[in-house]
Short mmCIF file of C-alpha atoms and ligand atoms in Angstrom, two decimals:
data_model
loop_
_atom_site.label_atom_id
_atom_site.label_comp_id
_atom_site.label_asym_id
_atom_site.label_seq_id
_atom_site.Cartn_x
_atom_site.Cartn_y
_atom_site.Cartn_z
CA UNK A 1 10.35 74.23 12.08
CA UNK A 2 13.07 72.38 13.99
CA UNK A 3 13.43 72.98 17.22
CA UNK A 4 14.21 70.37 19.92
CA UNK A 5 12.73 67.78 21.42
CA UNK A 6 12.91 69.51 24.97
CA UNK A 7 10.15 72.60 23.16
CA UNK A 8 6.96 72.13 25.29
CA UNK A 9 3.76 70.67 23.12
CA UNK A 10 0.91 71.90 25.26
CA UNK A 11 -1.27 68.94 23.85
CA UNK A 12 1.43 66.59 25.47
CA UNK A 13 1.60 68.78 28.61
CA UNK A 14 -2.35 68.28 28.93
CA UNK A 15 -2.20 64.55 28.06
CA UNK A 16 0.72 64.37 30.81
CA UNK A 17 -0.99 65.88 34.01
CA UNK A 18 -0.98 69.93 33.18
CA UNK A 19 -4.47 72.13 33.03
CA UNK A 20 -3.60 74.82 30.31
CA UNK A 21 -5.00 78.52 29.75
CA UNK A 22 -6.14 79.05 26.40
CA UNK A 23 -6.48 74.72 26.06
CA UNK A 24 -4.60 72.86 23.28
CA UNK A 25 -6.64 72.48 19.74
CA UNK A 26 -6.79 69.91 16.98
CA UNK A 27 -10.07 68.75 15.09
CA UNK A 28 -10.68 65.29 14.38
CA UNK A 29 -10.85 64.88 10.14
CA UNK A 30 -8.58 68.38 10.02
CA UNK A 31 -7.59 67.12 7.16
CA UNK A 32 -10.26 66.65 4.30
CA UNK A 33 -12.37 68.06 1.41
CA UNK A 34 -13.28 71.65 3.45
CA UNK A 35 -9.54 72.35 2.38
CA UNK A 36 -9.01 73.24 -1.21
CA UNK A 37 -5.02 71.93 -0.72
CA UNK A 38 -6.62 68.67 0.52
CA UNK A 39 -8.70 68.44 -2.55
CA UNK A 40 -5.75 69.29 -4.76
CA UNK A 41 -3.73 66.71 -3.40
CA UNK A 42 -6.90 64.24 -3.50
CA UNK A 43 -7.35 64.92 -7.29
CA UNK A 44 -3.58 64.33 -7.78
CA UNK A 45 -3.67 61.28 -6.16
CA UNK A 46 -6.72 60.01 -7.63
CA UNK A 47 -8.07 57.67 -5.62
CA UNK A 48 -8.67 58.09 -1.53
CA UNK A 49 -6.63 54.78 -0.70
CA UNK A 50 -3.81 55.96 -3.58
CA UNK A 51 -4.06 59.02 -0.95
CA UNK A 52 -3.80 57.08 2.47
CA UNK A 53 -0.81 54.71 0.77
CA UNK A 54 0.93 57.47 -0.43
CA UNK A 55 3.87 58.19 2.00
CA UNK A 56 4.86 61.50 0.34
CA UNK A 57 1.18 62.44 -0.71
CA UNK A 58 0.05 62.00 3.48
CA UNK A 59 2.69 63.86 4.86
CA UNK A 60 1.66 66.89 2.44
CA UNK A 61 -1.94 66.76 3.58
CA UNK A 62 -1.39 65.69 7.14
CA UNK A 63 1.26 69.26 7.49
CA UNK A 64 -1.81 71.22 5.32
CA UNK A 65 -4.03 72.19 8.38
CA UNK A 66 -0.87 72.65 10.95
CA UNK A 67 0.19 75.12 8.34
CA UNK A 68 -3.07 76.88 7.70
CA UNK A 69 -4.59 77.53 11.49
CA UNK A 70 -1.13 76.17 14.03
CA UNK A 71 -3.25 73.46 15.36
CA UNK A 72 -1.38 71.83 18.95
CA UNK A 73 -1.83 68.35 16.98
CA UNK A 74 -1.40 66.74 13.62
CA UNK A 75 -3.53 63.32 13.11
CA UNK A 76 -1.34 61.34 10.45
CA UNK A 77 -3.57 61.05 7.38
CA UNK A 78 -4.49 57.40 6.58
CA UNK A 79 -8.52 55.60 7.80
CA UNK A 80 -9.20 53.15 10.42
CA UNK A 81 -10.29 50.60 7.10
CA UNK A 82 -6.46 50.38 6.76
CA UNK A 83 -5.98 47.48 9.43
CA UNK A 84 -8.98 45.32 7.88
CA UNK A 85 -7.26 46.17 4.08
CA UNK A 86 -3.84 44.84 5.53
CA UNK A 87 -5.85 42.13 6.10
CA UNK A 88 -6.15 41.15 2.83
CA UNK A 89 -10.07 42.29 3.43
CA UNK A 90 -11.36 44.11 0.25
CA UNK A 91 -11.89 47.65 0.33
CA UNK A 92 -12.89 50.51 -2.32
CA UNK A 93 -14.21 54.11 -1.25
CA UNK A 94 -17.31 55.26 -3.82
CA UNK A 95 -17.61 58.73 -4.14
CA UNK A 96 -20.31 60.41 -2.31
CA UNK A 97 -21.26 56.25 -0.77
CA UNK A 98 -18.26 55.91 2.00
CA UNK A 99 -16.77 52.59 2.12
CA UNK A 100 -17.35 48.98 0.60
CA UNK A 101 -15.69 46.23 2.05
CA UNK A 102 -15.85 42.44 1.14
CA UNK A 103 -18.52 40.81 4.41
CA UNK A 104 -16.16 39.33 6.64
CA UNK A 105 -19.24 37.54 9.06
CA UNK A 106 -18.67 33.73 8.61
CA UNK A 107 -16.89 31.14 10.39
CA UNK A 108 -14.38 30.46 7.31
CA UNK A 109 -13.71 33.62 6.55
CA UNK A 110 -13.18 34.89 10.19
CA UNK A 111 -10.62 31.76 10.58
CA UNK A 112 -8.92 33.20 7.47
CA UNK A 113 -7.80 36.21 8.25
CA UNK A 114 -3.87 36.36 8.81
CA UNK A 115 -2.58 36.91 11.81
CA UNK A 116 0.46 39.62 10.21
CA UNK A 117 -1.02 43.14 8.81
CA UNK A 118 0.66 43.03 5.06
CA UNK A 119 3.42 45.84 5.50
CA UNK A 120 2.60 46.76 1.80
CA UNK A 121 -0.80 48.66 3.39
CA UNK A 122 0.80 49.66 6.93
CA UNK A 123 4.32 50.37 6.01
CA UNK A 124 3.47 53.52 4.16
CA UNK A 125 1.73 54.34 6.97
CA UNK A 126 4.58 53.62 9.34
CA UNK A 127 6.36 56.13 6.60
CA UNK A 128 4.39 59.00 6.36
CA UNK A 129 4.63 59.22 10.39
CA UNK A 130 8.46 59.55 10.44
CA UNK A 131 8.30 62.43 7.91
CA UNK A 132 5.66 63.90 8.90
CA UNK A 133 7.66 63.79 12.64
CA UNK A 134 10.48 65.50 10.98
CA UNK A 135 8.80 68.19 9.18
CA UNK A 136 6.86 68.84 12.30
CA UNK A 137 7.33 71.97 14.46
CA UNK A 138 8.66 70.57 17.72
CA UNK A 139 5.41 71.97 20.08
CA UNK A 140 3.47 70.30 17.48
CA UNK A 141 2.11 66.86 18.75
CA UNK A 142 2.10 63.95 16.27
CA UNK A 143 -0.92 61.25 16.66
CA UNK A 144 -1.19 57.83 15.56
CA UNK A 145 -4.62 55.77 15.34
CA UNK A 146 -6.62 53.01 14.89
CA UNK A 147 -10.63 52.33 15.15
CA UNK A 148 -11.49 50.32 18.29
CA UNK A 149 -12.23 46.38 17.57
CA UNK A 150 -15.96 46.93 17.60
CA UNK A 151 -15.87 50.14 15.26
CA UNK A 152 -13.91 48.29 12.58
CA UNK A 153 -16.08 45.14 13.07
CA UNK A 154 -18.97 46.94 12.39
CA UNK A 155 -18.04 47.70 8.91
CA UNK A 156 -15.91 43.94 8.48
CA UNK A 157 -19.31 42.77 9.10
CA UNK A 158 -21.82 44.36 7.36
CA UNK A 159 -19.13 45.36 3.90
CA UNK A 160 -20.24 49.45 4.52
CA UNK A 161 -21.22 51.68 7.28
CA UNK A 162 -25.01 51.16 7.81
CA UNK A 163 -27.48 53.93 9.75
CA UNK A 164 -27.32 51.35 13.60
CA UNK A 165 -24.75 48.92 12.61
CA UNK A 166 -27.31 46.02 12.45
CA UNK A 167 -25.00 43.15 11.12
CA UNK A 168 -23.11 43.19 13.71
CA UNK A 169 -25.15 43.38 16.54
CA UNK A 170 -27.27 40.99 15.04
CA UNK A 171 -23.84 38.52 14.27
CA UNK A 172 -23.16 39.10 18.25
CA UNK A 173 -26.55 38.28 19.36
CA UNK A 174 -26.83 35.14 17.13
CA UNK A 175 -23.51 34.17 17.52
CA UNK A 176 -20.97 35.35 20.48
CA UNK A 177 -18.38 33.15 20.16
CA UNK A 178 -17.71 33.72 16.60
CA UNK A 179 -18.03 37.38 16.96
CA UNK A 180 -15.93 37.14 19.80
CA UNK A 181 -13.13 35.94 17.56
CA UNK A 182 -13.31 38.49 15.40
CA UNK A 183 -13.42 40.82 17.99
CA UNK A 184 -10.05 39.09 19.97
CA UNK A 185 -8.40 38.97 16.21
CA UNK A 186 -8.37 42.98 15.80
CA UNK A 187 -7.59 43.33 19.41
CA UNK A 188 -4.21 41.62 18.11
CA UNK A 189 -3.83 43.44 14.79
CA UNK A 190 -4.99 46.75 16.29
CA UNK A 191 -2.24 46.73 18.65
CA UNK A 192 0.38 45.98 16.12
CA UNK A 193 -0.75 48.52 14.05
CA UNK A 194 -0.78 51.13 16.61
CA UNK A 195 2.78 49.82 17.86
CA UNK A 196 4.11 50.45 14.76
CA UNK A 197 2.86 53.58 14.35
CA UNK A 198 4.24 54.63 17.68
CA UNK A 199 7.51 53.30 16.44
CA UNK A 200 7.77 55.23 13.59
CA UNK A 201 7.22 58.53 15.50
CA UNK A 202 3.41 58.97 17.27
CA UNK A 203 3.81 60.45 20.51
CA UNK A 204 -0.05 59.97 21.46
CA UNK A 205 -2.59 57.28 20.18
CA UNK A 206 -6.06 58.01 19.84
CA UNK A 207 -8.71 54.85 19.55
CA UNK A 208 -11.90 55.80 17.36
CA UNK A 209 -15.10 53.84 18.59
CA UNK A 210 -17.41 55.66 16.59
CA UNK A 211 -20.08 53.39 16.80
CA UNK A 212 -19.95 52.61 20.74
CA UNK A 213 -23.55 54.53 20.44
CA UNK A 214 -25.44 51.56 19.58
CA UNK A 215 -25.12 49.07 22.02
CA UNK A 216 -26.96 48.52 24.88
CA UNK A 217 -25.07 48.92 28.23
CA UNK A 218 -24.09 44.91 29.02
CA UNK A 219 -23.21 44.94 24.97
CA UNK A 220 -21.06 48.17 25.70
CA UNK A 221 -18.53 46.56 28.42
CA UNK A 222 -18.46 43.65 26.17
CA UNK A 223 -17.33 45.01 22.85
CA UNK A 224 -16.14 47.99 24.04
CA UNK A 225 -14.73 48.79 27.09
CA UNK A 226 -13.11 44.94 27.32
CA UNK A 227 -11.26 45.05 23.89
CA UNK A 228 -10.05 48.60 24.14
CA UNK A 229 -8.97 47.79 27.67
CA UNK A 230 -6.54 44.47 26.74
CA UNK A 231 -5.20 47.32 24.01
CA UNK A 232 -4.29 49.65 26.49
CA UNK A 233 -2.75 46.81 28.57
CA UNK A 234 -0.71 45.51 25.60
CA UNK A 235 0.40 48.89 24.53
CA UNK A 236 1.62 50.01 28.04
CA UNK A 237 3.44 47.01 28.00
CA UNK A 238 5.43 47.71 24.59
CA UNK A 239 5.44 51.34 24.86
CA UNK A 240 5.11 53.31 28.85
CA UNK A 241 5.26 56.43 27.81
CA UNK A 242 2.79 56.89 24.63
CA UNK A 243 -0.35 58.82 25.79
CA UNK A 244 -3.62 57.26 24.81
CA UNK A 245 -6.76 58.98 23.81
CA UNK A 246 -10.17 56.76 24.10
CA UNK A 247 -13.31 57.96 21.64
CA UNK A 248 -16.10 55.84 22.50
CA UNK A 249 -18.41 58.17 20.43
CA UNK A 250 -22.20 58.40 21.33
CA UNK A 251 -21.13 56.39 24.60
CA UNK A 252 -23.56 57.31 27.72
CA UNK A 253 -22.08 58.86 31.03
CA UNK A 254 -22.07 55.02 32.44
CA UNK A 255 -20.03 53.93 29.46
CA UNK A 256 -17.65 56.88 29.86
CA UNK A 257 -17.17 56.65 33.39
CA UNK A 258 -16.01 52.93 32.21
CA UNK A 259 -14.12 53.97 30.19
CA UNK A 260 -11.96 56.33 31.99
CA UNK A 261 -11.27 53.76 34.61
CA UNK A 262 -8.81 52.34 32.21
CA UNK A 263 -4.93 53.11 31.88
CA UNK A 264 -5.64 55.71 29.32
CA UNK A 265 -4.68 59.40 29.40
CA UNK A 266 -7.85 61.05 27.71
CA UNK A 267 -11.12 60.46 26.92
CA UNK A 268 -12.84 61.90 23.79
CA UNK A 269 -16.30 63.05 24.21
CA UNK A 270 -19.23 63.94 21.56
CA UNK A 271 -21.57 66.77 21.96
CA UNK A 272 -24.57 65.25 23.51
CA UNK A 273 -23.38 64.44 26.84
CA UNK A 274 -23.55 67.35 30.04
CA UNK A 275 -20.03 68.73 30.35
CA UNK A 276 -20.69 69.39 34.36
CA UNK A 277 -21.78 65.82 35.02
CA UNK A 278 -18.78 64.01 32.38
CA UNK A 279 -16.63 66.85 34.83
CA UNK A 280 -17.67 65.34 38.01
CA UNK A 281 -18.01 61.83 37.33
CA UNK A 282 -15.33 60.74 34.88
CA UNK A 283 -11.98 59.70 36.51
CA UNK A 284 -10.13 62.75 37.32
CA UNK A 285 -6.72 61.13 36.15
CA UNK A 286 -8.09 61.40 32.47
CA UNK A 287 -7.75 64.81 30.32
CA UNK A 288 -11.20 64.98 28.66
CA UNK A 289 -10.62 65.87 24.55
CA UNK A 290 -14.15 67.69 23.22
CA UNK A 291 -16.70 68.34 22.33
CA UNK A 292 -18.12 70.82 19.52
CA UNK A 293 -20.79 69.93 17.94
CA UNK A 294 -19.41 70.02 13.52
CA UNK A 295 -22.97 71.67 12.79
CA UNK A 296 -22.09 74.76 15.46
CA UNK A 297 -18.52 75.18 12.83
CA UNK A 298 -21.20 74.80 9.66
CA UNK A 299 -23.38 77.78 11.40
CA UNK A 300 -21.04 80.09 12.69
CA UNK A 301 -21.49 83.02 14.06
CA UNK A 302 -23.14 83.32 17.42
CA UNK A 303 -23.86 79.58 17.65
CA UNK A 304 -20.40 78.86 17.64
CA UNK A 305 -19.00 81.82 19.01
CA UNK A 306 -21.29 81.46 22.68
CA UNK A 307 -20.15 77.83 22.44
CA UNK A 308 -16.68 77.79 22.88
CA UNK A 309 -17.16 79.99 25.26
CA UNK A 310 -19.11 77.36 27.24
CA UNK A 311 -16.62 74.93 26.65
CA UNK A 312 -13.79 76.78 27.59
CA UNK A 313 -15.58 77.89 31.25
CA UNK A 314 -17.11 74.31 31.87
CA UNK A 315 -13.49 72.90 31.61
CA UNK A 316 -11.87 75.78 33.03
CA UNK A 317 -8.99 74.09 35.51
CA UNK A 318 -9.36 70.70 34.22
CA UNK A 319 -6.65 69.03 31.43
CA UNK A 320 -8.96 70.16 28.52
CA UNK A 321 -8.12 69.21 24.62
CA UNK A 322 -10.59 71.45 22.72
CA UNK A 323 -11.82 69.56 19.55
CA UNK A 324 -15.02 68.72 18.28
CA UNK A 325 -17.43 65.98 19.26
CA UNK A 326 -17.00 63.96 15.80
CA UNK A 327 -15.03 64.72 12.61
CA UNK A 328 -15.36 68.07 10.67
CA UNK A 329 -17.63 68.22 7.84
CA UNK A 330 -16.46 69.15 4.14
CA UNK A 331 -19.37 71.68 3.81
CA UNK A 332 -17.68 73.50 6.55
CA UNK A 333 -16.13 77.23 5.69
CA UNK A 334 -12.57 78.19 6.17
CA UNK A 335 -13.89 81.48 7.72
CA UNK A 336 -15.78 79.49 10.82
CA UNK A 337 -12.61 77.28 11.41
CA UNK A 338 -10.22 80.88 11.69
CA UNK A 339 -13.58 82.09 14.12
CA UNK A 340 -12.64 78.73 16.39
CA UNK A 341 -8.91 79.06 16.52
CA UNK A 342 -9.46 83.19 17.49
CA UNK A 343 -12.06 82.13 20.11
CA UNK A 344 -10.35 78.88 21.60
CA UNK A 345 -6.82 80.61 21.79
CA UNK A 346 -8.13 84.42 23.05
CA UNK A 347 -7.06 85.21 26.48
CA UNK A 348 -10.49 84.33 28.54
O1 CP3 B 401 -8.65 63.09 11.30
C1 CP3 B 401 -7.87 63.13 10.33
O2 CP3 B 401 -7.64 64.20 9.71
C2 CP3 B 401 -7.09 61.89 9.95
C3 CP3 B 401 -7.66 61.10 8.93
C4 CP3 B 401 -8.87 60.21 9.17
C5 CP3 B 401 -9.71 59.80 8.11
N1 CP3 B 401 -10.60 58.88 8.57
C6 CP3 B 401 -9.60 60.29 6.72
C7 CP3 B 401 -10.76 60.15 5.82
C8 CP3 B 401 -9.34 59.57 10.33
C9 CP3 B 401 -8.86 59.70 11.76
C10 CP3 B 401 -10.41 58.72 9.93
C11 CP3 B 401 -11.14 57.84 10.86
C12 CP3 B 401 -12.32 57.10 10.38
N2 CP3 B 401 -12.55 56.55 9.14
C13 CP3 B 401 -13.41 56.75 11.21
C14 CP3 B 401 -13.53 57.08 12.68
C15 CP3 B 401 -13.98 58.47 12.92
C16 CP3 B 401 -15.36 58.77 12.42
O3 CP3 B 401 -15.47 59.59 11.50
O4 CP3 B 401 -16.31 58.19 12.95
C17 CP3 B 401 -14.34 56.03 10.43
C18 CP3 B 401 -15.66 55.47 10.88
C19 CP3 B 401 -13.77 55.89 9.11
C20 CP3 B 401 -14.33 55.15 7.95
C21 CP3 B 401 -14.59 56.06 6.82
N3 CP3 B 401 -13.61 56.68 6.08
C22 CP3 B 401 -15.85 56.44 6.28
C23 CP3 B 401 -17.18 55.99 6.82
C24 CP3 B 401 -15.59 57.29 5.20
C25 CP3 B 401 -16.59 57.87 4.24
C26 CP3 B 401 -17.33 59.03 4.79
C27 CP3 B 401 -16.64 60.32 4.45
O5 CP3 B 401 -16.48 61.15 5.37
O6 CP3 B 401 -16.33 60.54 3.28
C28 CP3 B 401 -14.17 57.46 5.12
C29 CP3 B 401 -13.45 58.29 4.13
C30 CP3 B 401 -12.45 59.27 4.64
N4 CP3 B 401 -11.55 59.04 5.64
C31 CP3 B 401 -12.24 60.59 4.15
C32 CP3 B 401 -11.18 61.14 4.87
C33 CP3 B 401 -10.56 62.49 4.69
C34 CP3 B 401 -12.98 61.20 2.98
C35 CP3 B 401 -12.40 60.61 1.71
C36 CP3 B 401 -12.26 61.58 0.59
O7 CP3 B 401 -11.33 62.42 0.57
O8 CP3 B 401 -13.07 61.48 -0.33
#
C-alpha cells in the first residue's frame, strides 16, 4: 500500500501518451448504494451531504471499491452540487427525488453569489483527497472533479434535475447575457475548486457535462465547449502537468470532435455514439475514456460479456480508459461488476 511515487499507474500512462494491453479500469459512481460498505457508511453518516463533508467518512468509501475489484482509479467521493453549496446556494438530497437546490435564475441573485467557494464545504473536500492520496496504492490513480459550468447551471437554474433541462435553456434563450454571467461565474469557481483539489493530491481532473445532450449544436459551442475550454486554459496555467478528462455526455460526434480539439488529455464518451467513427475522427492526441452502457452491467451475462469484448477490439492500439458511458446504477449486482473486471483485464 505504499510504494513510491516512481510505481507506474497505467491510467496515468494512458492519460500521458501510452496505448495499454488489457486497458486501465475505473467506473464513474464506483462508489454508491450497489455496495453494501457504501450503504453502511451512508447510514452511519446519515445524511448524503454529512457523507460528502465528511473527510474521514469519504476517504473510507472512496478506498471501498479500490479495495473490492483493484480498479486503475479512485474518483474522490464528494458531488458536482458541492461548488454551487460553497456558494452559499441551498442544497438538500431527498431520498429516492435527487437534488433540491434554492433557483438561482434572476438578475439579483446571480449578482449575489460570492466570488470565494466557503472552505467550510470545499475544505473537507480538499481533505479527504490528501488521505485518500496517502492510503492509496501508488499504481492507483487519484481523480479530482467538478461538473462543467453548463451541467451545474442546469440544476442552479431550475432548483433539481429536470427530464431536458428546460429552465435553463429557456433562461439562455430569453436572456444570454444574464445566463452568460452565470455561466462566466462557475467558470471562475470551477477552476478554483478543481485547483484546490489538484493541490491537495488529484493527479487527473475529470469535468462532468452530463447534460451537454440537450443543446442544439450553436448552443453546444456556446455553453459547452467555450466554458470548459477557458477551464482548461486556466488550469494549464496553474497546474502543467494535471491530466484532464472532458465528459460532455450525450454530446454528438460534431460536439466531440470539438471537444477534443482542446488542451485536454481524454475525452469521456457515452454509449450511443459509433466507436469506429469517435476512433477516426476525434483528435488523436486525446485518450478516449468509455463507454459501457450501466444497463449491459444490470443484464449480465452475454450482453455484457460480447460487449467488452467489442470495446476492447474497437480501441485496440489506441490510449483506451475502459469505463462506462454514465455512472453505475445501485440496482447493479456485485457478481456483473467481478464479470467486467475478469473480462476487461483477461489477456485478449
Ligand atoms: O463517481 C464517484 O464514485 C464519485 C462520486 C460522485 C457522486 N456524484 C456521488 C453521488 C460523482 C462523480 C458525482 C457526479 C454527479 N452528481 C453528476 C455528474 C455525473 C452524472 O451522474 O451525470 C451529477 C449530475 C450529480 C448530481 C446528483 N448527485 C444527482 C442528480 C443525484 C441524485 C441521483 C442519484 O443517483 O441518487 C446525486 C446524488 C449522488 N451523488 C449519489 C452519489 C453516490 C447518491 C446519493 C446517495 O447515496 O443516496
Amino acid at each position: 500500500m505504499n510504494g513510491s511515487p516512481a510505481i507506474h499507474s497505467p491510467f496515468l500512462a494512458v492519460l500521458d501518451g501510452t496505448p495499454l494491453n488489457p486497458p486501465p479500469l475505473w467506473m464513474m459512481r464506483q462508489a454508491g448504494r450497489y455496495l453494501p460498505e457504501y450503504r453502511e457508511v451512508r447510514a452511519k453518516a446519515g445524511d448524503f451531504l454529512s457523507l460528502c463533508y465528511n473527510p474521514e467518512l469519504a476517504t473510507e468509501v472512496t478506498l471501498q471499491p479500490i479495495r473490492r475489484f483493484g480498479f486503475d482509479a479512485a474518483i474522490i467521493f464528494s458531488d458536482i452540487l458541492v461548488a454551487p453549496h460553497a456558494l452559499n446556494v441551498g442544497l438538500r438530497f431527498e431520498t429516492g427525488e435527487g437534488p433540491r437546490l434554492e433557483e438561482v435564475n434572476t438578475p439579483t441573485r446571480i449578482a449575489a453569489l460570492p466570488d470565494e467557494l466557503d472552505p467550510a464545504k470545499v475544505q473537507p473536500v480538499y481533505e479527504a483527497i490528501s488521505k485518500t492520496r496517502a492510503a492509496l496504492p501508488a499504481e492507483t490513480a487519484l481523480i479530482g472533479f467538478c461538473g462543467a459550468p453548463w451541467t451545474v447551471a442546469t440544476y442552479m437554474v431550475a432548483g433539481r434535475g429536470t427530464p431536458d433541462q428546460a429552465p435553463a435553456r429557456l433562461m439562455a434563450l430569453r436572456n444570454e447575457a444574464l445566463f452568460q454571467r452565470l455561466i462566466d461565474h462557475l467558470v471562475e469557481v470551477s477552476v478554483t475548486h478543481l485547483s484546490g483539489q489538484i493541490r491537495a493530491g488529484a493527479q487527473a481532473v475529470q469535468i462532468f457535462d452530463s447534460w451537454a445532450g440537450v443543446l442544439d449544436p450553436l448552443s453546444f459551442e456556446r455553453w459547452c465547449v467555450e466554458p470548459v475550454k477557458r477551464m482548461v486554459e486556466k488550469l494549464r496555467a496553474l497546474h502543467p502537468q494535471v491530466r484532464i478528462i472532458a465528459f460532455p455526455k450525450g454530446a454528438t460526434l460534431e460536439g466531440l470532435e470539438k471537444l477534443s480539439a482542446l488542451d485536454v488529455d481524454a475525452i469521456g464518451i457515452d454509449w450511443t455514439v459509433d466507436r469506429h467513427a469517435v476512433r477516426d475522427r476525434l483528435s488523436p492526441k486525446v485518450a478516449l475514456q468509455g463507454n459501457l452502457d450501466p444497463l449491459r452491467l444490470i443484464a449480465g451475462g452475454k450482453a455484457l460479456d460480447d460487449e467488452i469484448l467489442r470495446i476492447r477490439r474497437d480501441f485496440s492500439g489506441t490510449r483506451h480508459i475502459f469505463n462506462l458511458g454514465h455512472g453505475i446504477r445501485p440496482e447493479t449486482p456485485i457478481a456483473h461488476v467481478e464479470a467486467l473486471v475478469a473480462g476487461v483485464r483477461r489477456a485478449l
